[in-house]
Coordinates of C-alpha atoms in Angstrom, one line a residue:
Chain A
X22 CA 0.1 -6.5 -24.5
X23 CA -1.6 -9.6 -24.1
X24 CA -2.9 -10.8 -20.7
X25 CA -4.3 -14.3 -20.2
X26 CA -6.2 -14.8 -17.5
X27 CA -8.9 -18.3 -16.6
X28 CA -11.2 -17.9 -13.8
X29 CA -14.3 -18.7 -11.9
X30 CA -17.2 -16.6 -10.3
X31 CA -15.0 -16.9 -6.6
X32 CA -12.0 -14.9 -8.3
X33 CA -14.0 -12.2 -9.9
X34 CA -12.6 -9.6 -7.3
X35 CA -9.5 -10.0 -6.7
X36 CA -9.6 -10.0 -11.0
X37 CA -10.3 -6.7 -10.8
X38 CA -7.6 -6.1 -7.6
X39 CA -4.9 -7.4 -10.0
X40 CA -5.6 -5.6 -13.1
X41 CA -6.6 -2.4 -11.1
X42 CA -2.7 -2.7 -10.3
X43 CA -1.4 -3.9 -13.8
X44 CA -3.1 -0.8 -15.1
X45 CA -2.0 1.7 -12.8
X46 CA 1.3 0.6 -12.4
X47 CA 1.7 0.2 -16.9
X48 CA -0.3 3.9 -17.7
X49 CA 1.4 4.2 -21.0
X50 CA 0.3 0.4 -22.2
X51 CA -2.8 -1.1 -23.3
X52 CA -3.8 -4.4 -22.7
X53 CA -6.2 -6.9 -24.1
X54 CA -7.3 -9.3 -21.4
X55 CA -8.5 -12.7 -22.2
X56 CA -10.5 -14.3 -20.2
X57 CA -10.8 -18.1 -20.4
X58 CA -14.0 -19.4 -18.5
X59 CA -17.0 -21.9 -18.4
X60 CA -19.1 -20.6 -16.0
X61 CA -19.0 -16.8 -15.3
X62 CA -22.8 -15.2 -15.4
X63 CA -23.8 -12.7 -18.5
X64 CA -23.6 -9.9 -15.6
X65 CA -20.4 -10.8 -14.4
X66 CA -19.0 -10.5 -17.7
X67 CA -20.8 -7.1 -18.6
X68 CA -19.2 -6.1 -15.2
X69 CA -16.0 -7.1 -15.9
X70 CA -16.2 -5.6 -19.6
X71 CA -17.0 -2.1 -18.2
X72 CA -14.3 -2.3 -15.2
X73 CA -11.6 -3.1 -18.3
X74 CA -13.0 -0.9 -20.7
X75 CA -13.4 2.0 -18.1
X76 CA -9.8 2.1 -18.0
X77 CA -9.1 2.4 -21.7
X78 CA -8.1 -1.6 -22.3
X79 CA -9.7 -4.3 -24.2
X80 CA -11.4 -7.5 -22.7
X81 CA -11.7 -10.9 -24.9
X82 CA -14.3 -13.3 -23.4
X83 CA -13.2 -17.1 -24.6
X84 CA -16.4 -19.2 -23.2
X85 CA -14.9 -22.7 -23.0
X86 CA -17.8 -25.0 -23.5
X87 CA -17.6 -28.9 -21.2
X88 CA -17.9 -31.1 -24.4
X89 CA -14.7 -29.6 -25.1
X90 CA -12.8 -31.8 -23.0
X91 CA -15.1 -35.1 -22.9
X92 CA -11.8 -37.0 -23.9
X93 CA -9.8 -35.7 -21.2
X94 CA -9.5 -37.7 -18.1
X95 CA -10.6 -35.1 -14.8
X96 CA -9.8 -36.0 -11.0
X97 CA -12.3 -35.9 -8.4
X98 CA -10.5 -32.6 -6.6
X99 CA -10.4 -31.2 -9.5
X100 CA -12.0 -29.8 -12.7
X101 CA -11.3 -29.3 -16.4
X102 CA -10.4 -25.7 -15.8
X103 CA -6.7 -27.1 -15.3
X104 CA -6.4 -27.9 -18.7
X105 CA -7.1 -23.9 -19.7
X106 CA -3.8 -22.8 -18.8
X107 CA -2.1 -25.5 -21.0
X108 CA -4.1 -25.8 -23.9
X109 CA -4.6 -22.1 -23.7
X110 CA -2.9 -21.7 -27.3
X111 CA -5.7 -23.9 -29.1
X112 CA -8.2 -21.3 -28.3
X113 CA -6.3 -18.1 -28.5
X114 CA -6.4 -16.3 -32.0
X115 CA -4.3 -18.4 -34.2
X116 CA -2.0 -14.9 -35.0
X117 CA -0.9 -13.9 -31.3
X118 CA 2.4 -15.0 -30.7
X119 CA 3.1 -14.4 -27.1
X120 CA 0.7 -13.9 -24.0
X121 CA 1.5 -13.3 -20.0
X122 CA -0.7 -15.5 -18.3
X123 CA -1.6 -14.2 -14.7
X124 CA -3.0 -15.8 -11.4
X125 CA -5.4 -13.7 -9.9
X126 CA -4.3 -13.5 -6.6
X127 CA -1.4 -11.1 -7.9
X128 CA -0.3 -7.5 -7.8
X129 CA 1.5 -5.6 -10.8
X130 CA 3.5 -3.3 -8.5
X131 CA 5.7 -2.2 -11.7
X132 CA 6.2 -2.0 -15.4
X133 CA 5.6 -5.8 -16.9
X134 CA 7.0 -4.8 -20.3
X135 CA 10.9 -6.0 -19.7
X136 CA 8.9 -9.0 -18.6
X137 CA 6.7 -9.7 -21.5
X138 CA 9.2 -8.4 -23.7
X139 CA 12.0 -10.2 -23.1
X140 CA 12.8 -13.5 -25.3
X141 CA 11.2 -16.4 -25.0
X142 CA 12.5 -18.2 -28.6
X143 CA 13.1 -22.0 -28.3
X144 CA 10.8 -21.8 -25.3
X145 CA 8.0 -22.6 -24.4
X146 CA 7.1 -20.6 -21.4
X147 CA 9.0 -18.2 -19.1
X148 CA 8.6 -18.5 -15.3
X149 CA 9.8 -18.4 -11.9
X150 CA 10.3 -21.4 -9.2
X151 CA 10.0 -20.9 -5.7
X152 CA 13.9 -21.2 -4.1
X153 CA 12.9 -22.2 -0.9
X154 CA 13.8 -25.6 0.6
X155 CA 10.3 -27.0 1.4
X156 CA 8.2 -26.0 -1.9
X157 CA 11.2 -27.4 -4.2
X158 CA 12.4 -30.7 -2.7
X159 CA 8.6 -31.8 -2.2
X160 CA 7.7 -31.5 -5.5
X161 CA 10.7 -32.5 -7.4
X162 CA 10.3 -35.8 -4.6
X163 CA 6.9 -35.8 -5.8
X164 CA 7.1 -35.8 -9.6
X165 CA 10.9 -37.6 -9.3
X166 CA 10.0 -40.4 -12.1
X167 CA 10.4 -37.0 -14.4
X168 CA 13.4 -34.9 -15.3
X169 CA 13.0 -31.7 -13.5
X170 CA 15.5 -29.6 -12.2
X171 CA 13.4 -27.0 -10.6
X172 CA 9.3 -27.1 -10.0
X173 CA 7.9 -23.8 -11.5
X174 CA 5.1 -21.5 -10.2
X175 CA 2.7 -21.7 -12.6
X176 CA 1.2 -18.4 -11.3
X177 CA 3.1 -16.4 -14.0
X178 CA 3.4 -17.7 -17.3
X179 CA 5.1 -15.8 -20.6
X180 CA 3.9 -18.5 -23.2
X181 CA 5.4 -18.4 -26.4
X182 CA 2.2 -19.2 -28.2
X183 CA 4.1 -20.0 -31.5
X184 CA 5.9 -22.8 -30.7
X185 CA 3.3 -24.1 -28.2
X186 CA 1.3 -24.6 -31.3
X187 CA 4.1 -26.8 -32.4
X188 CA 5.2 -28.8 -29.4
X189 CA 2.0 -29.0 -27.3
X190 CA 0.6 -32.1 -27.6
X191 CA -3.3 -32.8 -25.7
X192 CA -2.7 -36.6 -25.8
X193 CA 0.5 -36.1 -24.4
X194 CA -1.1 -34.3 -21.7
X195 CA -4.4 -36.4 -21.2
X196 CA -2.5 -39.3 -21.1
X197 CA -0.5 -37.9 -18.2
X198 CA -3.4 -37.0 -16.1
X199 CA -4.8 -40.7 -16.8
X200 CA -1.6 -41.7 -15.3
X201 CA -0.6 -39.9 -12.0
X202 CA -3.7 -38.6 -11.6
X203 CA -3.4 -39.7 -8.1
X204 CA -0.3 -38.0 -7.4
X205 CA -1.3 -34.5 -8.4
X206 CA -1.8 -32.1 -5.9
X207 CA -1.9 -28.8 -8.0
X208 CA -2.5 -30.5 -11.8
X209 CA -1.7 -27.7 -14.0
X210 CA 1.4 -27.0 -12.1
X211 CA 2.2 -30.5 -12.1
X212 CA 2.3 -31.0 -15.9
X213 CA 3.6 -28.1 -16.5
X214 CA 6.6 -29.3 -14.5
X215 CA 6.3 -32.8 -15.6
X216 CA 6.3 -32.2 -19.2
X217 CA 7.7 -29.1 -19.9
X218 CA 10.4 -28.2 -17.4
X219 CA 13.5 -28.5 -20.0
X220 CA 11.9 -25.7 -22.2
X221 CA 10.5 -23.2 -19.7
X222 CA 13.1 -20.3 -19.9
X223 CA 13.8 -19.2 -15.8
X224 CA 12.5 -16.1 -14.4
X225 CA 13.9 -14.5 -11.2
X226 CA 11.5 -14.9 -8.7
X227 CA 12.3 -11.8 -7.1
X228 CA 11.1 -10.2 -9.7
X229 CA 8.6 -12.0 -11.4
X230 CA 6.5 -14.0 -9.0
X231 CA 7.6 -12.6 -5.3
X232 CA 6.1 -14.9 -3.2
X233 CA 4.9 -12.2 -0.4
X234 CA 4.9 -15.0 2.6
X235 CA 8.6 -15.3 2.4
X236 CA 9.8 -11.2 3.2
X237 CA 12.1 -12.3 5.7
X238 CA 13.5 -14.8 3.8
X239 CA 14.7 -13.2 1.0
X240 CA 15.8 -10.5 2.5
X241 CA 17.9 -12.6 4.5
X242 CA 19.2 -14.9 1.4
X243 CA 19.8 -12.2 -0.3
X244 CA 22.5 -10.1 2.4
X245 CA 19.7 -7.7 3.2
X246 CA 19.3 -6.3 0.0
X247 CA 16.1 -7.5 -1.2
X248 CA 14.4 -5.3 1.4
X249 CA 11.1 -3.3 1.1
X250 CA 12.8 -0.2 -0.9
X251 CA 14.2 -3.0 -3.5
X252 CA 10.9 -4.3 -4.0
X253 CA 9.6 -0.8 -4.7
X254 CA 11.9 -0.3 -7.2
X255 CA 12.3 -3.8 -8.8
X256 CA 9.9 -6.4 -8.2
X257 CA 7.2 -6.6 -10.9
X258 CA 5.0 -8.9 -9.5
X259 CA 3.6 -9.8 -6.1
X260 CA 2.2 -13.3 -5.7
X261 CA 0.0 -14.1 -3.0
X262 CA 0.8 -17.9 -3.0
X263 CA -0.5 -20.3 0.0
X264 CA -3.9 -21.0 1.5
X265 CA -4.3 -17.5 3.1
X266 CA -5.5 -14.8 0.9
X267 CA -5.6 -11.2 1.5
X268 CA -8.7 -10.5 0.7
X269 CA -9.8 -13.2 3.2
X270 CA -11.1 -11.8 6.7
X271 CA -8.1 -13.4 8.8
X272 CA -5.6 -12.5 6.5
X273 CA -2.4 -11.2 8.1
X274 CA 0.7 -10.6 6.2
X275 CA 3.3 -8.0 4.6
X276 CA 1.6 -6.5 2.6
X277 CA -1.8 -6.6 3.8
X278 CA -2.4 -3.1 3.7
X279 CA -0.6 -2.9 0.3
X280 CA -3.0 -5.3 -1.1
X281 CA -6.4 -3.5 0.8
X282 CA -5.2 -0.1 -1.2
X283 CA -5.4 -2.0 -4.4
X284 CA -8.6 -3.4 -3.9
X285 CA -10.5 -0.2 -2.5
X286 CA -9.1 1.5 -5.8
X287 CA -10.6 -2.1 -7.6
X288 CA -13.8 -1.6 -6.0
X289 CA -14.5 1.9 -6.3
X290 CA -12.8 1.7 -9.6
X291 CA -10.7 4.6 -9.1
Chain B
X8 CA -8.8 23.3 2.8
X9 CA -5.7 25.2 4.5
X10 CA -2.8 22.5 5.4
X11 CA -0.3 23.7 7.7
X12 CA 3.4 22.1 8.2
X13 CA 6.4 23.1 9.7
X14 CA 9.6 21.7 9.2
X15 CA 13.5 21.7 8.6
X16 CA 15.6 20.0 5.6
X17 CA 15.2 16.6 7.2
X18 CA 11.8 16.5 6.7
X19 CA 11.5 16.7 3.2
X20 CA 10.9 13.7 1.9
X21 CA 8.2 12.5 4.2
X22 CA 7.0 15.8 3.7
X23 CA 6.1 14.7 0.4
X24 CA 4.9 11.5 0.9
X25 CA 2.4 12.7 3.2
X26 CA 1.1 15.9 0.9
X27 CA 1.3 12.6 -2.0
X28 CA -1.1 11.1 -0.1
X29 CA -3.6 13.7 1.0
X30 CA -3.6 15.2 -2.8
X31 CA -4.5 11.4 -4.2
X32 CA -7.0 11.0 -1.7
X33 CA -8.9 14.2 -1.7
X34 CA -8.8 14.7 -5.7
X35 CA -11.5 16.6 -5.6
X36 CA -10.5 19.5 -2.9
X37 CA -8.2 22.4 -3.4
X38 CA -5.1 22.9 -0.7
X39 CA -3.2 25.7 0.6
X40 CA -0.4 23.9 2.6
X41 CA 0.9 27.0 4.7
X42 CA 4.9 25.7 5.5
X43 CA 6.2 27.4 8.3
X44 CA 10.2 27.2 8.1
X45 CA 13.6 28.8 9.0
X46 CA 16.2 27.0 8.2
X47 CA 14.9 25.5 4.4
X48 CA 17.2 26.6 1.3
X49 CA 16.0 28.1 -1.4
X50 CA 16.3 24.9 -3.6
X51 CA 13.9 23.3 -1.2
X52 CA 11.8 25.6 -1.6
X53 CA 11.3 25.7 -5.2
X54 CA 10.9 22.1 -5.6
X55 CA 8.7 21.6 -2.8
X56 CA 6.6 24.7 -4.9
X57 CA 6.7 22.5 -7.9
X58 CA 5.7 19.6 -6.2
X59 CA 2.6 21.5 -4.8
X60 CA 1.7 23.2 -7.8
X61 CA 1.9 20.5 -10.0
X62 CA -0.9 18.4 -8.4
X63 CA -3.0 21.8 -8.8
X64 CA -2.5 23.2 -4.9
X65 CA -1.0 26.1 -3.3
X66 CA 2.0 26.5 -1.2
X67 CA 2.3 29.8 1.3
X68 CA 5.7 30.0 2.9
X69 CA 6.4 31.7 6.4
X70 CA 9.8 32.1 6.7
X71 CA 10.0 32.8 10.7
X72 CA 13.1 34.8 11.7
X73 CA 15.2 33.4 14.4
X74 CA 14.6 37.2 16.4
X75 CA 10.9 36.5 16.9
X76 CA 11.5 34.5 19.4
X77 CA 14.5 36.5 21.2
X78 CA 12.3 36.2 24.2
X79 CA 11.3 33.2 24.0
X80 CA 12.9 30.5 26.4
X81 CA 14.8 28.0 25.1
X82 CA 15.3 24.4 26.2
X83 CA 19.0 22.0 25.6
X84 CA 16.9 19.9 23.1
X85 CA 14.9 21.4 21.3
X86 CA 15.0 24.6 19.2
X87 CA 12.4 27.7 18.6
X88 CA 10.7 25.2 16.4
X89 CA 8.9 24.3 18.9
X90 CA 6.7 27.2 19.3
X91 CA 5.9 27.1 15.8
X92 CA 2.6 25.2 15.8
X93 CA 1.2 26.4 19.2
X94 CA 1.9 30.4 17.8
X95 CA 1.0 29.6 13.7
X96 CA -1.8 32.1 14.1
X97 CA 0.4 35.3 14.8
X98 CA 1.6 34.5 11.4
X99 CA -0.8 33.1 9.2
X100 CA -3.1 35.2 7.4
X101 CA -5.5 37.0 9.9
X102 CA -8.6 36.1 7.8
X103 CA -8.2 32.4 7.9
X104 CA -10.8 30.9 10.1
X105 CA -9.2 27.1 10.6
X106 CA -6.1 25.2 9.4
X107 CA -5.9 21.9 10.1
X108 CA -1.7 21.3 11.0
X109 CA -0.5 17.7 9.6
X110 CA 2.8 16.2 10.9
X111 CA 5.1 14.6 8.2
X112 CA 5.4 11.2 9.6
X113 CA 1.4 10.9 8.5
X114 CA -0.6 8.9 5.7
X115 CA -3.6 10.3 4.7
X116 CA -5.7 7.6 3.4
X117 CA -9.3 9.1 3.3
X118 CA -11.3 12.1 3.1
X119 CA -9.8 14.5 5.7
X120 CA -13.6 17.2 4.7
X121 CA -15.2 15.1 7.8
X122 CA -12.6 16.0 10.1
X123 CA -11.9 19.6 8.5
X124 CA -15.3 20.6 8.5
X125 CA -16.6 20.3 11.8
X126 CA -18.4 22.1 14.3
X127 CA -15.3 22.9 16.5
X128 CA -17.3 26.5 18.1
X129 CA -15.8 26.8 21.9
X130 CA -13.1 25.0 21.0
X131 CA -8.8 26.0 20.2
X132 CA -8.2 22.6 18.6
X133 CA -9.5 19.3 17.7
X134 CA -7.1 16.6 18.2
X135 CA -6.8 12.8 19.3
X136 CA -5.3 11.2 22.5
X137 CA -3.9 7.5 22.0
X138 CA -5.7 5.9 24.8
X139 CA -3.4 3.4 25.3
X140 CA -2.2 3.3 29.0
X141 CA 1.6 3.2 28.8
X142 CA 1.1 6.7 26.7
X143 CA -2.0 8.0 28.8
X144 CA -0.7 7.1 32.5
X145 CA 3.0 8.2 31.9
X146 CA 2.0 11.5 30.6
X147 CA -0.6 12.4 32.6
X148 CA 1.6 12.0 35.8
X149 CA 4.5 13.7 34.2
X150 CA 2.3 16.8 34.2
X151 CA 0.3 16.1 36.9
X152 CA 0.2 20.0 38.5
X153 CA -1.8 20.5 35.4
X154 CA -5.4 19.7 35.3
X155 CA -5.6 17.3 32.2
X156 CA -8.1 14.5 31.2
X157 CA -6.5 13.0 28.3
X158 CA -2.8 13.6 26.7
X159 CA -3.4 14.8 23.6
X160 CA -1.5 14.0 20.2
X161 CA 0.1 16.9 18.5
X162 CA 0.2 15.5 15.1
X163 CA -2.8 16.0 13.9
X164 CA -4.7 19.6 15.2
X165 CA -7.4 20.9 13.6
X166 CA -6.7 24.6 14.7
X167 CA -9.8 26.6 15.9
X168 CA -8.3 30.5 14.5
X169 CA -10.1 32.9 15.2
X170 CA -10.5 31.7 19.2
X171 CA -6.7 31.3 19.1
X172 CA -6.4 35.1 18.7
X173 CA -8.6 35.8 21.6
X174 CA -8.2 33.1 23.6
X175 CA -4.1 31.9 23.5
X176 CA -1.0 34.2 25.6
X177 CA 2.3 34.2 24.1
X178 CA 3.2 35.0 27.2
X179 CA 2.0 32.3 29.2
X180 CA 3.2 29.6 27.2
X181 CA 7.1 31.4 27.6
X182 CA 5.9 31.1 31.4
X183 CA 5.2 27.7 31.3
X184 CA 8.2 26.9 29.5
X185 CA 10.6 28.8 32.1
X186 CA 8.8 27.1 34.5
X187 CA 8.5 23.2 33.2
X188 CA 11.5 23.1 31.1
X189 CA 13.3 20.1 32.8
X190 CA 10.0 18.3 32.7
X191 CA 9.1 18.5 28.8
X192 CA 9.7 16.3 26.9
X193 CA 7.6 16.8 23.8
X194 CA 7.7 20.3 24.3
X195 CA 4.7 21.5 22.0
X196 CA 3.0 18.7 22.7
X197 CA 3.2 19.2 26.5
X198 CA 2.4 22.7 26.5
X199 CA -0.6 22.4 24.4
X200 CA -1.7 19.6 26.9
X201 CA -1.0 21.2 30.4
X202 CA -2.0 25.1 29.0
X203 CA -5.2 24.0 26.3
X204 CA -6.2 20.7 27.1
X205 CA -9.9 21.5 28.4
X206 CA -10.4 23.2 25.7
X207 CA -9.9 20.5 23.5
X208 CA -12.3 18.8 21.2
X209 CA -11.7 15.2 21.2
X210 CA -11.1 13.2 18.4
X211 CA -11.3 9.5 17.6
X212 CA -7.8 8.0 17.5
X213 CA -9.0 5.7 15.1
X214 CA -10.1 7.7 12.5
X215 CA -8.2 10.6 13.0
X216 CA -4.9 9.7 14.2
X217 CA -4.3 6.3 14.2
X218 CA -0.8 4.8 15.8
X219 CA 0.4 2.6 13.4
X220 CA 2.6 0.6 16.4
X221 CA -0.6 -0.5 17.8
X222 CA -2.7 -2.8 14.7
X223 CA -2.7 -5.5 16.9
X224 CA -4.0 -3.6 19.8
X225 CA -6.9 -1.5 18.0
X226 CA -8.0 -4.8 16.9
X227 CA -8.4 -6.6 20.0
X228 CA -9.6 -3.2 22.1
X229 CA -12.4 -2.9 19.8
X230 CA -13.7 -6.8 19.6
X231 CA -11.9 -7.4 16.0
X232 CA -13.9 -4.9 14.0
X233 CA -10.9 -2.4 13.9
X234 CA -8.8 -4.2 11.2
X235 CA -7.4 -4.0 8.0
X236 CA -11.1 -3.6 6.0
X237 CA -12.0 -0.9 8.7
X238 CA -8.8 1.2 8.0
X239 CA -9.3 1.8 4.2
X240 CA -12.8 1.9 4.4
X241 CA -12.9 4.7 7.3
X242 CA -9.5 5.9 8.6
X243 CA -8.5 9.2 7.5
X244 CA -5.1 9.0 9.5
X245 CA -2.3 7.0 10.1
X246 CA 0.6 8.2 12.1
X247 CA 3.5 6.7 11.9
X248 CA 4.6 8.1 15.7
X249 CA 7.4 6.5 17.5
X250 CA 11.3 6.8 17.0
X251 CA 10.5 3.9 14.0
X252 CA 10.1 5.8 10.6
X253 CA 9.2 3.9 7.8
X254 CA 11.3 5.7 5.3
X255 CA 14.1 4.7 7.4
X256 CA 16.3 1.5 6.4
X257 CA 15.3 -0.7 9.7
X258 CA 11.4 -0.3 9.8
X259 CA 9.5 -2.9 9.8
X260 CA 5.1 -2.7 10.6
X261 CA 2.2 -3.1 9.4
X262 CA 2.0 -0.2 7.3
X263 CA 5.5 -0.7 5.9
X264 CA 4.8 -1.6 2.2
X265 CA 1.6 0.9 1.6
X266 CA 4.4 3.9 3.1
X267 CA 6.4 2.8 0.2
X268 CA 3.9 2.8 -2.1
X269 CA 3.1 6.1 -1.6
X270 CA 7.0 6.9 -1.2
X271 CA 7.4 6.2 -4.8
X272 CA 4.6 7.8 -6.3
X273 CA 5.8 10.8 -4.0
X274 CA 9.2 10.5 -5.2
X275 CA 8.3 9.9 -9.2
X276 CA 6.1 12.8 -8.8
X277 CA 3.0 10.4 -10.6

């Protein structure tokens, strides 16, 4: 399987936290992560190279150098590492037709293959929007001169590499940027949304991107059922969405201590 | 390391989880678990023999025979069972030195060789006392003809052998029984209190038999450094105590989603 992932020094840990969990929790698959980045150190890489290797997968280093983008418009919060995720497919061997991108501040808590298996054709992408009043009616407000029915997560992302080489189009997207730049708050996730919201297949967010701040919500949206046993058994993927992260020192939460296990195995790589 | 547990049908599955957890996080130590029963079926037996073996430890059963304790006072609540832990040395094997006894509703997240492997010369057991006052004050004056510092857990003993043999009456705890009955309430736990407690080593709660309930108090007693980093870097322990189990439906703590983790690999055997 293919794993996608774009990052900066700040997220080489928790990296490692969510692989340590995609690999323990998929034993019987092997993975090749690639990992999109400008400005990761020699020994970080090395690093990160032995902690994937170590455990019997592959790891594909794509440096992405600036002058790449130096017709793409940037914002002042933000940098051209939002454009990875989206134009992703460009620098991807030309012969991979499908790769599960993944945020880092995730856990794999069970077997991703019906995920990445499932099909994707006359998609672009599959994944997950967050149900809950607030997140959706702010950013459909938000982006509302564009047809979207739901805003997706752009935390988990099946991309159907194949026909993003058709459809994608980097003007399209530049051109964008150059004009709401001002209204973007998270910029991938916004043109993602903006653009592509009519061909991104929808994932059940239960499954595919939990979002572990809302427990008591769906459990009550949900009759009950979507309690800690169900997520045991079903949900795939934890997503650690929001400001507060768990491996930050105040962090309080769910599944605090389920995340803490994780990254002790990361660490010690166990 | 020699494990003991005792327990009926109900106990099964926590039973599991708990060895799960020990075995996973001492990979590199051999087990006896020593499982003192009388009511398991056959069944049970075999599959808890599986389980053992299968992650490369021992199991010794004791079955106890209900007329063993034909002399033995009885209280409305609770059965012979009780008498199991405080009287394990009449029936283990006379050449063991220490066990260290491990109640089901228990996580073992760490090394337990630390805890099993010290100096504990002088004394019957080594166990914790949760110094929190509600437990401390109301136990202490329930048994207040008896000359105790601290009120012990029962959970987690590290048993001291070869002094038991010498050292603790059958007799005098059947006394103290007749006597007390009425009063107990944790029957075991108060006997071993009242009868042994001076000769007690004491353990640190935190490390050694840590009350899930009380995160929020651990934290705060010991100015912030107790939290979720210090657990998985240096608690062995975590006891689950209270009438709040987290394999049941309704649970809800702290320590919720790591139980389930462990649950499942318990349950999948992986």
């Amino acid at each position: 399987m293919n794993i996608l992932v774009t990052l900066n020094s700040n997220y080489i840990k928790p990296l490692k936290v969510m692989l340590k969990s995609l690999f323990l929790n998929n034993d019987k698959e092997s993975f090749t992560i690639y990992l999109m980045h400008s400005s990761l150190l020699k020994e970080e890489l090395s690093e990160l190279r032995e902690f994937i290797e170590n455990q019997g997968n592959l790891l594909e280093i794509i440096e992405i150098k600036d002058d790449y983008f130096s017709d793409a418009p940037i914002l002042l919060h933000y940098t051209k590492e939002m454009y990875y995720r989206l134009l992703a497919f460009k620098f991807l061997p030309q012969d991979l037709d499908r790769i599960l991108y993944l945020d880092p501040d995730i856990l794999v808590i069970n077997s991703v293959s019906g995920l990445y298996n499932q099909d994707i054709s006359g998609h672009l992408y599959a994944a997950a929007y967050h149900d809950i009043l607030s997140i959706r009616e702010i950013n459909k407000v938000r982006l509302n001169a564009y047809d979207i029915d739901a805003y997706y997560n752009s935390g988990v992302l099946l991309m159907n590499l194949e026909l993003q080489r058709k459809i994608v189009d980097e003007q399209e997207i530049y051109n964008f940027v150059q004009k709401n730049g001002q209204k973007l708050i998270m910029p991938d996730q916004d043109i993602l949304n903006a653009l592509y919201s009519q061909k991104i297949k929808s994932l059940d967010e239960r499954l595919y991107n939990y979002d572990t701040r809302y427990y008591r919500y769906y459990k009550l949206k949900n009759n009950g059922i979507c309690d800690m046993d169900y997520i045991f058994e079903n949900t795939v993927i934890l997503h650690f969405c929001g400001k507060k992260k768990p491996w930050k020192k105040k962090y309080s939460g769910k599944f605090h201590a389920l995340y803490k296990h994780y990254e002790k195995l990361a660490l010690n790589n166990r």
